PDB file of N, CA and C in Angstrom:
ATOM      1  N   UNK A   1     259.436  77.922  43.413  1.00 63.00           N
ATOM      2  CA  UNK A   1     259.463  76.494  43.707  1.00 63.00           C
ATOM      3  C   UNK A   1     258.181  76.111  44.443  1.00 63.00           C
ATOM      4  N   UNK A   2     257.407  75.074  44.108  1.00 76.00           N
ATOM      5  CA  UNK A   2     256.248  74.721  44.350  1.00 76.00           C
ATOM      6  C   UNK A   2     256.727  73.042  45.368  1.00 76.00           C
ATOM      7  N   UNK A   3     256.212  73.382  46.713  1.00 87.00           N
ATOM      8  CA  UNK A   3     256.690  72.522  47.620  1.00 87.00           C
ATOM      9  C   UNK A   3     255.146  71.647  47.829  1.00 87.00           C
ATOM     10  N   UNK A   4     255.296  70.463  47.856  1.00 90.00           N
ATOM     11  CA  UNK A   4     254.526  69.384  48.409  1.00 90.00           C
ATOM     12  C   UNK A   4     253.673  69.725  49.555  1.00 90.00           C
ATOM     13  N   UNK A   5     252.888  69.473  49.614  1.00 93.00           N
ATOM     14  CA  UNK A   5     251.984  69.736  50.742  1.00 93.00           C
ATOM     15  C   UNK A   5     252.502  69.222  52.242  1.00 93.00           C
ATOM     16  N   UNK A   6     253.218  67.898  52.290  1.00 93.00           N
ATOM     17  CA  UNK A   6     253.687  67.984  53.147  1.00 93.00           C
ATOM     18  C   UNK A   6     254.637  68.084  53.755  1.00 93.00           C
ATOM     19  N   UNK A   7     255.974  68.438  52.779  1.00 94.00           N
ATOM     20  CA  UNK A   7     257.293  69.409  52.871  1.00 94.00           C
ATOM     21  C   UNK A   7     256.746  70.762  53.712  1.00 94.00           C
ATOM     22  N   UNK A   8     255.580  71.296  53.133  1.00 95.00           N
ATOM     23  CA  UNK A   8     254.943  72.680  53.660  1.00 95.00           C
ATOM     24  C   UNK A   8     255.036  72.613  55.232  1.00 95.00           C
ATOM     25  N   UNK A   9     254.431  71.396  55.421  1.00 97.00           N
ATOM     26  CA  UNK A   9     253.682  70.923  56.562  1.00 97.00           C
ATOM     27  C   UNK A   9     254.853  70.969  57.641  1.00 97.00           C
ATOM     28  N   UNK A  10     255.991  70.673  57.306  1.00 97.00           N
ATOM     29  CA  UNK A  10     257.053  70.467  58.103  1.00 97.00           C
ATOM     30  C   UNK A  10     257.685  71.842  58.551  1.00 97.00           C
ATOM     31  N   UNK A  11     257.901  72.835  57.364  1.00 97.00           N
ATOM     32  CA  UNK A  11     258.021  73.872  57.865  1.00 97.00           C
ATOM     33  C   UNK A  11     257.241  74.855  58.880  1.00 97.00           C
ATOM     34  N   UNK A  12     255.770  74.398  58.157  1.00 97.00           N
ATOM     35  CA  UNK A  12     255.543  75.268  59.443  1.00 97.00           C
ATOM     36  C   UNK A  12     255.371  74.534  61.022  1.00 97.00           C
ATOM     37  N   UNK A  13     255.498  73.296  60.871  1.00 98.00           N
ATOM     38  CA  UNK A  13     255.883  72.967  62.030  1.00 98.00           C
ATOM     39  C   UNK A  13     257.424  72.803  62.780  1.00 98.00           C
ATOM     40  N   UNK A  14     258.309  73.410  62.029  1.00 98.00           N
ATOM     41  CA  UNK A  14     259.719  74.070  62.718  1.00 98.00           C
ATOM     42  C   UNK A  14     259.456  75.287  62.802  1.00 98.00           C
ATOM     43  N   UNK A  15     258.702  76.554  62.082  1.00 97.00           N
ATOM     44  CA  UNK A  15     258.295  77.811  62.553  1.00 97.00           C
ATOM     45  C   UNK A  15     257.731  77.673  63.918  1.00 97.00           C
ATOM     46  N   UNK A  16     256.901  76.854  64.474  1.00 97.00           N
ATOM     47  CA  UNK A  16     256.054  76.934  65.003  1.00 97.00           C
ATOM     48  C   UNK A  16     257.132  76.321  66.704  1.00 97.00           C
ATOM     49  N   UNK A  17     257.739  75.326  66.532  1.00 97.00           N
ATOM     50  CA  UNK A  17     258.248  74.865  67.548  1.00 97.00           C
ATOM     51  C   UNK A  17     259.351  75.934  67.947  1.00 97.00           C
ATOM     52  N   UNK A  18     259.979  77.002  66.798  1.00 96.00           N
ATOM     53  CA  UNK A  18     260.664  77.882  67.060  1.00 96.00           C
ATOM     54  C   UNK A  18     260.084  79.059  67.165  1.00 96.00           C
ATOM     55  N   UNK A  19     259.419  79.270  67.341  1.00 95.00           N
ATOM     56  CA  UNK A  19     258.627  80.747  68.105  1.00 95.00           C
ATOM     57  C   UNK A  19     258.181  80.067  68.935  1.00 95.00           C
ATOM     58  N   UNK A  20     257.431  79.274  69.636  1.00 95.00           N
ATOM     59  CA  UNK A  20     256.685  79.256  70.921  1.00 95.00           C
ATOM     60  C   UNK A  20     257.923  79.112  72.425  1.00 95.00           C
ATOM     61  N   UNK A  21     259.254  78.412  71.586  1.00 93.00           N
ATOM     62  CA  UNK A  21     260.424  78.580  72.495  1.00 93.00           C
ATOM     63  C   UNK A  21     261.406  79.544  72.278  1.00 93.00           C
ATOM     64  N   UNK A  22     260.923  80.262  71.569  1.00 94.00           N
ATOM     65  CA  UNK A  22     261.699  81.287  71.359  1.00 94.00           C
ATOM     66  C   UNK A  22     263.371  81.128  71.169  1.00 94.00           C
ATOM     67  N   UNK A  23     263.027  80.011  69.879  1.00 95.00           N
ATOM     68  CA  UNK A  23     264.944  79.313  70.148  1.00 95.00           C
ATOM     69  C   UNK A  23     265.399  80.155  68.931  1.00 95.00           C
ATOM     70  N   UNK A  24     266.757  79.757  68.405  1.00 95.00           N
ATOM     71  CA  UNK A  24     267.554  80.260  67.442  1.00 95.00           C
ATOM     72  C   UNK A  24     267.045  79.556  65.910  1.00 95.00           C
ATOM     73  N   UNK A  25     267.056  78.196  66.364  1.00 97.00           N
ATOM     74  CA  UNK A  25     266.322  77.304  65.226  1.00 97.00           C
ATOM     75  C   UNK A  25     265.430  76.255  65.482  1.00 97.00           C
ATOM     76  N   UNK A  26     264.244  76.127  64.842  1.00 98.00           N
ATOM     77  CA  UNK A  26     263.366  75.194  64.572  1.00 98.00           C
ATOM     78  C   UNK A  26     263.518  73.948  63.718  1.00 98.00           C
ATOM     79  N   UNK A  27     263.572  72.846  63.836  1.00 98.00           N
ATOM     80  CA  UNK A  27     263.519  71.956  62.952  1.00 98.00           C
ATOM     81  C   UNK A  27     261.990  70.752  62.577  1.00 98.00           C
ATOM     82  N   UNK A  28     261.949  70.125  61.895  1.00 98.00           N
ATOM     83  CA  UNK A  28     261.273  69.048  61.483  1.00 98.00           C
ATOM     84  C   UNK A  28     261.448  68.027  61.217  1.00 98.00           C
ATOM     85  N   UNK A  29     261.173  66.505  60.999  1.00 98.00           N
ATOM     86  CA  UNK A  29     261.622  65.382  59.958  1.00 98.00           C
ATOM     87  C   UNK A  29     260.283  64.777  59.912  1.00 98.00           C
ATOM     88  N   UNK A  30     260.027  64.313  59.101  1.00 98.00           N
ATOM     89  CA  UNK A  30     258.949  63.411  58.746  1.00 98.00           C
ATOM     90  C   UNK A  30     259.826  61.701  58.327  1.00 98.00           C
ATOM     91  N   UNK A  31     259.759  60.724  59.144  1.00 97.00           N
ATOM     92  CA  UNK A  31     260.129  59.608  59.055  1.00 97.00           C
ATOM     93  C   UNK A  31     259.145  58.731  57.423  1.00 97.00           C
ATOM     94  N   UNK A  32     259.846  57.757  57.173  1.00 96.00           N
ATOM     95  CA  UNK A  32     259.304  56.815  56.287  1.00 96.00           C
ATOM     96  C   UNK A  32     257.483  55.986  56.260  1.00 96.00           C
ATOM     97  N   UNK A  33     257.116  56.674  57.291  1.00 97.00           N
ATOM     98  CA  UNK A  33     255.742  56.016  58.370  1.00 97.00           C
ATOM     99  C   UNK A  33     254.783  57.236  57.847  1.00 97.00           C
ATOM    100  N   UNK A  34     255.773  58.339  57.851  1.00 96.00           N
ATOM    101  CA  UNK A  34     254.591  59.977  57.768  1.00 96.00           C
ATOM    102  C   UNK A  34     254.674  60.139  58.828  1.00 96.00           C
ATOM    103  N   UNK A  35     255.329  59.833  60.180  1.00 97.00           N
ATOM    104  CA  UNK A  35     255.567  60.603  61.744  1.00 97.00           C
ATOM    105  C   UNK A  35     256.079  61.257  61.258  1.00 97.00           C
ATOM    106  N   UNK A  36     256.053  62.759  62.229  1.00 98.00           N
ATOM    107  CA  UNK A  36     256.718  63.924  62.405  1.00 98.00           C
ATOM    108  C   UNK A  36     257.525  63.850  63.660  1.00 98.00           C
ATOM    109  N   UNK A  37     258.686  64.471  63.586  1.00 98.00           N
ATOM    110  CA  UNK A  37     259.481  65.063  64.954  1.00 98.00           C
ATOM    111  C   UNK A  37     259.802  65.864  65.032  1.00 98.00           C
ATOM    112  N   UNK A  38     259.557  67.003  65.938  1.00 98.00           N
ATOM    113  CA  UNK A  38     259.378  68.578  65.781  1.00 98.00           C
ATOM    114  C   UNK A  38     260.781  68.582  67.293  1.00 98.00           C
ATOM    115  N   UNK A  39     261.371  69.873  66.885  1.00 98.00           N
ATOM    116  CA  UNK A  39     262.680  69.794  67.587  1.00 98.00           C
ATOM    117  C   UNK A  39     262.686  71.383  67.908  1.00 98.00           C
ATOM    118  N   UNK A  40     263.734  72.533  68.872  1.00 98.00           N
ATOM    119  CA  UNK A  40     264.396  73.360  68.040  1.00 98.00           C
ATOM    120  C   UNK A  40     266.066  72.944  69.227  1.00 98.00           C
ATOM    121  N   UNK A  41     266.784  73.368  68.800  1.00 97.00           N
ATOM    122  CA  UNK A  41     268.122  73.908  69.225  1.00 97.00           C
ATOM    123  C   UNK A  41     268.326  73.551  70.755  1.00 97.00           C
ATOM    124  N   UNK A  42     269.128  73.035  71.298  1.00 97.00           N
ATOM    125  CA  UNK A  42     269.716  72.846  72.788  1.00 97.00           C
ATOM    126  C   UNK A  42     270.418  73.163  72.679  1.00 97.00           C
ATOM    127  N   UNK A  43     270.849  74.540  73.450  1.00 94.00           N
ATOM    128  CA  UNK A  43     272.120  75.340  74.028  1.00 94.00           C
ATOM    129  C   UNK A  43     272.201  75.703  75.614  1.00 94.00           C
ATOM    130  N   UNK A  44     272.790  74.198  75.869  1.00 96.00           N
ATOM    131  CA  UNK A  44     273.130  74.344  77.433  1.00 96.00           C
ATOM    132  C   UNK A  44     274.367  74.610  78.040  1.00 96.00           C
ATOM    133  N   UNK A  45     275.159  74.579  79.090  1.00 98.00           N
ATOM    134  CA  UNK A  45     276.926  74.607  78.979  1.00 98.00           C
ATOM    135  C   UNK A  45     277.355  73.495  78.800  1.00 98.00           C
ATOM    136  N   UNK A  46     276.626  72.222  79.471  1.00 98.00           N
ATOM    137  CA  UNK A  46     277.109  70.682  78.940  1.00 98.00           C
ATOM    138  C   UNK A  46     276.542  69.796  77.657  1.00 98.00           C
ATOM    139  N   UNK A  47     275.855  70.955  77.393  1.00 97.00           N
ATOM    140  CA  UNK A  47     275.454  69.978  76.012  1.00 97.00           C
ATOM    141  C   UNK A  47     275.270  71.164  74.961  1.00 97.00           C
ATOM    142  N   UNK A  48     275.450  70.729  73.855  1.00 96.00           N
ATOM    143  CA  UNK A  48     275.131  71.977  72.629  1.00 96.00           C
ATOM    144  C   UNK A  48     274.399  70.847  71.141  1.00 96.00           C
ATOM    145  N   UNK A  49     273.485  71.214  70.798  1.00 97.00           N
ATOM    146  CA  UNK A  49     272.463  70.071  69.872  1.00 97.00           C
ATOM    147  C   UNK A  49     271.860  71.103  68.822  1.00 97.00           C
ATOM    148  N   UNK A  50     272.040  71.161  67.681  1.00 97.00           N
ATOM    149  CA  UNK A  50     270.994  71.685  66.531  1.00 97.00           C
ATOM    150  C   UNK A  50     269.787  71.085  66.898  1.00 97.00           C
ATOM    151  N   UNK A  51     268.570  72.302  66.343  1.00 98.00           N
ATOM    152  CA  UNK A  51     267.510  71.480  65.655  1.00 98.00           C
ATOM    153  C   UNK A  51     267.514  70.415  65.266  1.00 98.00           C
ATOM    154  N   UNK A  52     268.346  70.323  64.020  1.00 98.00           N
ATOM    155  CA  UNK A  52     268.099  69.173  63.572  1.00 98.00           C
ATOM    156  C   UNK A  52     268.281  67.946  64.164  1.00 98.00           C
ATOM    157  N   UNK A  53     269.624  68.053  64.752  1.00 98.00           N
ATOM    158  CA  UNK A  53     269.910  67.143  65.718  1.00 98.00           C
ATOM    159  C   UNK A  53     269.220  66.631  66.419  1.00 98.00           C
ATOM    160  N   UNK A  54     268.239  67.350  67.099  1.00 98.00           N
ATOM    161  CA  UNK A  54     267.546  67.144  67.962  1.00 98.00           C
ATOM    162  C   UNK A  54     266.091  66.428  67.540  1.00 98.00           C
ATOM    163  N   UNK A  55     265.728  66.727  66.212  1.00 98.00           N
ATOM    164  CA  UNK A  55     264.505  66.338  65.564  1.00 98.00           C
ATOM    165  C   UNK A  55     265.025  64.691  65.178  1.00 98.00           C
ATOM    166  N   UNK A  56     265.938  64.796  64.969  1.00 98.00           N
ATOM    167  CA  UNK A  56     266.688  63.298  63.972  1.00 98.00           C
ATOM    168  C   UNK A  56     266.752  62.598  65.100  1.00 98.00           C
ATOM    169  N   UNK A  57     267.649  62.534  66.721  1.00 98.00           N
ATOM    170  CA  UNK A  57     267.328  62.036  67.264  1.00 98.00           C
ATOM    171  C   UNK A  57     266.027  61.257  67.965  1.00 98.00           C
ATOM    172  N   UNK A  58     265.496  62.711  68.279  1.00 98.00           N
ATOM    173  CA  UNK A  58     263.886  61.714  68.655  1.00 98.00           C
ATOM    174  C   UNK A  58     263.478  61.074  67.100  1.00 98.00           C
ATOM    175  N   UNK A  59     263.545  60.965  66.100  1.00 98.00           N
ATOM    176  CA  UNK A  59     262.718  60.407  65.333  1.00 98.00           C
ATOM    177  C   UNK A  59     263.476  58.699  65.468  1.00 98.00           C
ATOM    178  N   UNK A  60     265.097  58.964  65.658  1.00 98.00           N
ATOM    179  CA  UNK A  60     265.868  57.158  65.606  1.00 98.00           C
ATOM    180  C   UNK A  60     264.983  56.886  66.718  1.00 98.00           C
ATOM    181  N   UNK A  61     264.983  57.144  68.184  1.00 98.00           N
ATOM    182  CA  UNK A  61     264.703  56.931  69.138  1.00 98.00           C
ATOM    183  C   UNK A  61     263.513  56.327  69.340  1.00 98.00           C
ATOM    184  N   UNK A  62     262.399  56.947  68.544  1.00 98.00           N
ATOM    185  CA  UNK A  62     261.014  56.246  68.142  1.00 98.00           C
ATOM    186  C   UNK A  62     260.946  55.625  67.107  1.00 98.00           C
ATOM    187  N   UNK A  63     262.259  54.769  66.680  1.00 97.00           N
ATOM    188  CA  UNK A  63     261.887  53.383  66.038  1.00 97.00           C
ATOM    189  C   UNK A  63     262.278  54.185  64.263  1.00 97.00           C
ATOM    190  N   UNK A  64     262.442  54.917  63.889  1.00 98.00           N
ATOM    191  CA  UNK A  64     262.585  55.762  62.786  1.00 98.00           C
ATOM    192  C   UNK A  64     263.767  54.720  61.912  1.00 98.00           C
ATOM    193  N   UNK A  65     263.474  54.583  61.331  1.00 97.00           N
ATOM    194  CA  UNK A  65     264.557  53.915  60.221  1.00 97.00           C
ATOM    195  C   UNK A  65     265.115  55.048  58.946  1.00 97.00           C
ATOM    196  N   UNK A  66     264.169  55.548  58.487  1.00 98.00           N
ATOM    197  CA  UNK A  66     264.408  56.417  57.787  1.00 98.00           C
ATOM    198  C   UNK A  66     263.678  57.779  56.886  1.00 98.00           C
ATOM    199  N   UNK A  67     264.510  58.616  56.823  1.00 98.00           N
ATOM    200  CA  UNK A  67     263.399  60.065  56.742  1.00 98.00           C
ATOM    201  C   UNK A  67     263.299  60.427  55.297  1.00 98.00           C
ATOM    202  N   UNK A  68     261.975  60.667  54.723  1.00 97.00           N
ATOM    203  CA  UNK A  68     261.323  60.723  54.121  1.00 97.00           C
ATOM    204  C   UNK A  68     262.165  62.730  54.130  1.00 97.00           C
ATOM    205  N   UNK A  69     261.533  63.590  54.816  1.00 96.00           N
ATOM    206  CA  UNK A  69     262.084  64.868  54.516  1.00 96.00           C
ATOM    207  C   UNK A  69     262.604  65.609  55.550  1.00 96.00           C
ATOM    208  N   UNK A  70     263.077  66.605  55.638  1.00 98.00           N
ATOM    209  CA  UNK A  70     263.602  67.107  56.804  1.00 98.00           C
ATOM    210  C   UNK A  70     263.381  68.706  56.641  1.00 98.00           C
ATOM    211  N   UNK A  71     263.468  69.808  57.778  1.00 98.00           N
ATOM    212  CA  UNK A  71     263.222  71.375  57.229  1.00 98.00           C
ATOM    213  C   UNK A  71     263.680  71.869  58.433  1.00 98.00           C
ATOM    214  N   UNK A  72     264.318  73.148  58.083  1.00 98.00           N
ATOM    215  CA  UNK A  72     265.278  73.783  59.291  1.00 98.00           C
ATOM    216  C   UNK A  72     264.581  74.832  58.849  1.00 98.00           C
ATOM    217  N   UNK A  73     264.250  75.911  60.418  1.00 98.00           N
ATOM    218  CA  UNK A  73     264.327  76.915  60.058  1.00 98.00           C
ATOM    219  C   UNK A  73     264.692  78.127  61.047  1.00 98.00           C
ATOM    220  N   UNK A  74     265.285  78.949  60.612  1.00 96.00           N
ATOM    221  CA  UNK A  74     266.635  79.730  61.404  1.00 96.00           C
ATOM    222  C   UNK A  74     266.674  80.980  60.807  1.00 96.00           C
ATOM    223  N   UNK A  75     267.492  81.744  61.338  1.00 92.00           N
ATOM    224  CA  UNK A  75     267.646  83.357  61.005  1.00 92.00           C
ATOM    225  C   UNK A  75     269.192  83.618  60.590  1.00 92.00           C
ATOM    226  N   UNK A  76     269.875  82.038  61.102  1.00 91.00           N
ATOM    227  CA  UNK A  76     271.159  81.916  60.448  1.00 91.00           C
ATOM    228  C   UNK A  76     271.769  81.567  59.271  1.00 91.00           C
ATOM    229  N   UNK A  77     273.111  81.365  59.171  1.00 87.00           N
ATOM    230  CA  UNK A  77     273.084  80.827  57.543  1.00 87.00           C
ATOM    231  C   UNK A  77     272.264  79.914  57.191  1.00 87.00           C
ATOM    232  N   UNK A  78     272.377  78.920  57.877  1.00 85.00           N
ATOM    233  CA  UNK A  78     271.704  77.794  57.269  1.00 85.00           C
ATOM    234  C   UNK A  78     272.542  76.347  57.995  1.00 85.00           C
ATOM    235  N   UNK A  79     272.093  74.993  57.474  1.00 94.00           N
ATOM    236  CA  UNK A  79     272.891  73.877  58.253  1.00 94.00           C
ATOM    237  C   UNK A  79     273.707  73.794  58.598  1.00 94.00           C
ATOM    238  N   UNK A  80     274.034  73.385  59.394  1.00 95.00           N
ATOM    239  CA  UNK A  80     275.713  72.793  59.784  1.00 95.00           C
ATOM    240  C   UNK A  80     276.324  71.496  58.744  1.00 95.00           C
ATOM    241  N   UNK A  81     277.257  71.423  58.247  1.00 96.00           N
ATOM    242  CA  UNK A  81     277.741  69.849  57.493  1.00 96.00           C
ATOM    243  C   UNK A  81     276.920  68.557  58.098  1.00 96.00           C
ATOM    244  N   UNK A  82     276.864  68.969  59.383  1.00 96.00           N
ATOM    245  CA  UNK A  82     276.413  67.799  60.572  1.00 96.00           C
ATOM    246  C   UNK A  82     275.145  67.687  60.364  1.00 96.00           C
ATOM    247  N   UNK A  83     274.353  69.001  60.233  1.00 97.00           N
ATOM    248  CA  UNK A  83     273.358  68.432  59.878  1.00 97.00           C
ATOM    249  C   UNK A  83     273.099  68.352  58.588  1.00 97.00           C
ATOM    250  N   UNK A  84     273.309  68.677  57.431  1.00 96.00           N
ATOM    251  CA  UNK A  84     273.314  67.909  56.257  1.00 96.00           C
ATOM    252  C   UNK A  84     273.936  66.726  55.872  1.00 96.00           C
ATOM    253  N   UNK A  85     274.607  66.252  56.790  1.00 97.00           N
ATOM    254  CA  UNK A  85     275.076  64.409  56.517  1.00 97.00           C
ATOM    255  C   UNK A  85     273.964  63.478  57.407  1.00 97.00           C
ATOM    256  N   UNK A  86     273.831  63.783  58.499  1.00 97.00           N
ATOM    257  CA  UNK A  86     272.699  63.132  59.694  1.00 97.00           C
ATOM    258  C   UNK A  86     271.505  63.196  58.339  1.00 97.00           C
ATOM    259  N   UNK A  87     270.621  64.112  57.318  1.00 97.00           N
ATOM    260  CA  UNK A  87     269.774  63.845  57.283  1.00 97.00           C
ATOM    261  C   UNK A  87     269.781  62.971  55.700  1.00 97.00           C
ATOM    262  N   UNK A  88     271.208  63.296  55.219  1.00 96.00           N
ATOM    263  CA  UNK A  88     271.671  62.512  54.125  1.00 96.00           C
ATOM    264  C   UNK A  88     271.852  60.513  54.356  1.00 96.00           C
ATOM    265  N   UNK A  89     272.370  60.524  55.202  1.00 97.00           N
ATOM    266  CA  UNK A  89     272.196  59.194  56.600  1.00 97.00           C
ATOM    267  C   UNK A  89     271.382  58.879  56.508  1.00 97.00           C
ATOM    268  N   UNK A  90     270.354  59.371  56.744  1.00 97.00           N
ATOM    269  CA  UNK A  90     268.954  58.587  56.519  1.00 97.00           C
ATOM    270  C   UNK A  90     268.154  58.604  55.623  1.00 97.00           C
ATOM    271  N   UNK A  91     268.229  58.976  54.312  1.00 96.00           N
ATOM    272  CA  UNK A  91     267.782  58.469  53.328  1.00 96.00           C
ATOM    273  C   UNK A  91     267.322  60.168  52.660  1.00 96.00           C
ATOM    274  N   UNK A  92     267.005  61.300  53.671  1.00 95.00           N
ATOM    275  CA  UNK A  92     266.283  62.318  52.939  1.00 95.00           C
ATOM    276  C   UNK A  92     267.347  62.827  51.900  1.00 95.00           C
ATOM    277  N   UNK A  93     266.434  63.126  50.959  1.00 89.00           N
ATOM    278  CA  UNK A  93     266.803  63.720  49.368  1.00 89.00           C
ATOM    279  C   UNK A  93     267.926  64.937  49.690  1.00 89.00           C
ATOM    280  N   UNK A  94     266.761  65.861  50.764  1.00 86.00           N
ATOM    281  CA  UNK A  94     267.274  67.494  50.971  1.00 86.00           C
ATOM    282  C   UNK A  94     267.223  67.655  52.283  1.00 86.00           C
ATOM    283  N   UNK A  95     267.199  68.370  52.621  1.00 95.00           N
ATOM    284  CA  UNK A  95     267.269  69.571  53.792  1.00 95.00           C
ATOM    285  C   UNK A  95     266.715  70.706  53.910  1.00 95.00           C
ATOM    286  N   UNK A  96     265.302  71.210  53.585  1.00 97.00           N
ATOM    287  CA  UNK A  96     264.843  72.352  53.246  1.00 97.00           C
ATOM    288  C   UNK A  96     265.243  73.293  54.655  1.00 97.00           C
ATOM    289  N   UNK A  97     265.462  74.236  54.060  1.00 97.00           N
ATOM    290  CA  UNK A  97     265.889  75.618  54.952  1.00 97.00           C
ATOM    291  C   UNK A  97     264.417  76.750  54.466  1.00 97.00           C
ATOM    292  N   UNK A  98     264.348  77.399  55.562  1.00 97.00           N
ATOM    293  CA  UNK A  98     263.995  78.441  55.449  1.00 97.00           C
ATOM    294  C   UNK A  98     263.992  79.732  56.364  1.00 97.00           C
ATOM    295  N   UNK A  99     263.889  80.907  56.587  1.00 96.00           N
ATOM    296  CA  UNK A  99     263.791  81.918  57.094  1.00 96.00           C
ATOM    297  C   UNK A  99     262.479  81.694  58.088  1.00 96.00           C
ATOM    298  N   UNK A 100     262.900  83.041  59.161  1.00 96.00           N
ATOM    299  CA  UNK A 100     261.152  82.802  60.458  1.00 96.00           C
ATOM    300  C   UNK A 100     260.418  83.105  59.976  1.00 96.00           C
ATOM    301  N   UNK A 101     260.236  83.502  58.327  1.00 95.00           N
ATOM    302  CA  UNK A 101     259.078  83.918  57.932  1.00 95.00           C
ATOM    303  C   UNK A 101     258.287  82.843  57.401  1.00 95.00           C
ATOM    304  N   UNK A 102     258.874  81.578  57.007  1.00 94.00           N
ATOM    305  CA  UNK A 102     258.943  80.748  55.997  1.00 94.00           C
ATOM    306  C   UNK A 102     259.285  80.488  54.896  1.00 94.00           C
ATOM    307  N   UNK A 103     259.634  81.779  54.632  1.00 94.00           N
ATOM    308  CA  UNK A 103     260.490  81.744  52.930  1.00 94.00           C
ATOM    309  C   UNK A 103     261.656  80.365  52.786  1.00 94.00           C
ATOM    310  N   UNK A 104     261.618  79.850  52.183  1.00 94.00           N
ATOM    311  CA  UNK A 104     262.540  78.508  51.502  1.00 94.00           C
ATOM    312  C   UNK A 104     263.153  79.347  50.734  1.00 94.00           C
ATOM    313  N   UNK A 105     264.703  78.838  51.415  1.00 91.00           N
ATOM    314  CA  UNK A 105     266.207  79.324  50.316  1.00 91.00           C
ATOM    315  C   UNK A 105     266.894  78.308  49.939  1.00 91.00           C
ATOM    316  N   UNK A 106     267.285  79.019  49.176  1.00 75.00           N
ATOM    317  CA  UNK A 106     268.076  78.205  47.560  1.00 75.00           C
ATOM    318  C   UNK A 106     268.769  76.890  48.427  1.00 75.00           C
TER     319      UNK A 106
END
């Protein structure tokens, strides 16, 4: 599968926000504008937030109407329902997943 240059772009900027914090998962969204919102995972005792969650929020928060693409990337299965409806909600097509290596799965 031959990914867009800036689908690419997103992943490695959830690789990247997820290794330098050394979280469980990294996320991305690229809004309707071409902003990015780079996220990974909040696991506190009073609060618990995906990546994605966390990327989708800051992007409403800065005025975001709607996302153009979105990219998780994790060592786990893969999305939560939650986060595949949040990014369905806003208009993105998919949800690209991939591994810490970057590999994109099915």
């Amino acid at each position: 599968m031959t990914l867009d240059p800036e689908d690419s772009k997103i992943i490695v900027l959830a690789r990247s926000a997820r290794a330098r914090n050394e979280a469980r998962e990294g996320a991305a969204v690229r809004d309707e504008t071409g902003r990015t919102y780079v996220a990974t995972d909040v696991a506190l005792s009073s609060l618990t937030l995906s990546a994605v969650q966390v990327a989708v929020a800051m992007a409403v928060s800065s005025g975001a109407q709607a996302l153009e693409a979105a990219a998780l990337v994790t060592e786990g299965e893969g999305p939560s329902p939650a986060d595949e409806a949040v990014v369905l909600e806003l208009g993105a097509k998919a949800l690209l997943v991939a591994g810490p290596d970057g590999t994109l799965r099915d």
